[in-house]
Coordinates of C-alpha atoms in Angstrom, one line a residue:
X1 CA -39.5 22.3 -22.2
X2 CA -39.2 24.6 -19.3
X3 CA -36.0 26.7 -18.8
X4 CA -35.0 24.7 -15.7
X5 CA -35.4 21.3 -17.4
X6 CA -32.2 19.7 -18.6
X7 CA -32.2 18.2 -22.2
X8 CA -31.5 14.5 -22.3
X9 CA -29.1 13.0 -24.8
X10 CA -30.8 9.7 -25.6
X11 CA -27.8 8.6 -27.7
X12 CA -25.8 8.4 -24.4
X13 CA -28.2 5.9 -22.8
X14 CA -26.2 2.9 -21.4
X15 CA -26.4 0.0 -23.8
X16 CA -28.1 -2.4 -21.2
X17 CA -30.8 0.2 -20.6
X18 CA -31.2 0.8 -24.3
X19 CA -31.6 -2.9 -25.0
X20 CA -34.2 -3.2 -22.2
X21 CA -36.2 -0.5 -24.0
X22 CA -35.8 -2.2 -27.4
X23 CA -36.9 -5.6 -26.0
X24 CA -40.2 -4.0 -25.0
X25 CA -40.9 -2.7 -28.5
X26 CA -42.5 -4.5 -31.4
X27 CA -40.0 -5.6 -33.9
X28 CA -41.7 -3.5 -36.6
X29 CA -41.1 -0.4 -34.4
X30 CA -37.5 -1.2 -33.9
X31 CA -36.9 -1.7 -37.7
X32 CA -38.8 1.4 -38.7
X33 CA -38.3 3.8 -35.8
X34 CA -36.3 3.1 -32.7
X35 CA -33.5 1.5 -34.7
X36 CA -33.2 4.6 -36.8
X37 CA -32.9 7.2 -33.9
X38 CA -29.2 7.6 -33.9
X39 CA -26.0 5.5 -34.4
X40 CA -25.9 4.0 -30.9
X41 CA -29.5 2.9 -31.2
X42 CA -29.0 1.6 -34.7
X43 CA -26.0 -0.4 -33.6
X44 CA -27.8 -1.9 -30.6
X45 CA -30.8 -2.9 -32.8
X46 CA -28.5 -4.3 -35.5
X47 CA -25.8 -6.0 -33.4
X48 CA -27.8 -7.6 -30.6
X49 CA -28.9 -11.1 -31.9
X50 CA -30.8 -11.7 -28.6
X51 CA -33.2 -9.0 -29.6
X52 CA -34.1 -11.0 -32.7
X53 CA -34.2 -14.5 -31.3
X54 CA -38.1 -14.6 -31.4
X55 CA -39.3 -12.4 -34.3
X56 CA -43.0 -11.5 -34.4
X57 CA -44.2 -9.4 -37.4
X58 CA -47.9 -10.2 -37.1
X59 CA -48.8 -6.8 -35.7
X60 CA -47.7 -4.8 -38.9
X61 CA -49.7 -7.1 -41.1
X62 CA -52.8 -6.5 -39.0
X63 CA -52.6 -2.7 -39.1
X64 CA -54.9 -0.8 -41.4
X65 CA -52.0 1.5 -42.6
X66 CA -50.3 0.7 -45.8
X67 CA -47.9 -2.2 -45.5
X68 CA -44.3 -1.2 -45.9
X69 CA -42.3 -4.0 -47.5
X70 CA -43.0 -6.6 -44.9
X71 CA -40.9 -9.2 -46.7
X72 CA -37.9 -6.9 -46.6
X73 CA -38.5 -6.2 -42.9
X74 CA -38.6 -9.9 -42.3
X75 CA -35.3 -10.5 -44.1
X76 CA -33.6 -7.8 -42.1
X77 CA -34.9 -9.1 -38.8
X78 CA -33.7 -12.6 -39.6
X79 CA -30.3 -11.3 -40.6
X80 CA -30.1 -9.3 -37.4
X81 CA -30.7 -12.6 -35.5
X82 CA -27.2 -13.8 -36.7
X83 CA -28.4 -17.4 -36.9
X84 CA -30.1 -17.4 -33.5
X85 CA -33.7 -17.0 -34.6
X86 CA -35.7 -19.7 -32.7
X87 CA -39.2 -18.6 -33.6
X88 CA -40.8 -16.5 -36.3
X89 CA -44.4 -15.3 -36.6
X90 CA -45.9 -13.5 -39.6
X91 CA -49.1 -13.2 -41.6
X92 CA -50.0 -12.9 -45.3
X93 CA -46.6 -12.2 -46.8
X94 CA -44.4 -15.3 -46.0
X95 CA -43.9 -17.6 -49.0
X96 CA -41.9 -20.7 -49.7
X97 CA -38.8 -18.6 -50.7
X98 CA -38.8 -16.9 -47.4
X99 CA -39.2 -20.1 -45.5
X100 CA -36.1 -21.5 -47.3
X101 CA -34.2 -18.3 -46.5
X102 CA -35.3 -18.6 -42.8
X103 CA -34.2 -22.2 -42.6
X104 CA -30.8 -21.5 -44.1
X105 CA -30.2 -18.8 -41.4

């Protein structure tokens, strides 16, 4: 950073702007990265059910990197939806137990 550049405090980003950013990210990235940046970002990711209305976790399953507890990520995503999950996509790790969990939420 150059001396004349001002540092940005991303924790102070207005909530509507933050949610606009989070809506453009993949759910896996929100769960494993963006939602862990700071408290305001974590609260926005956790407390905004609209962000979790349509959950798509197919991307992580397709990556060649080691899979990080996709079933746990799926449970957290559904819980964040606060009963408003309308659609859910996943590959390879969803079983009957998860389907029952999803239907109950």
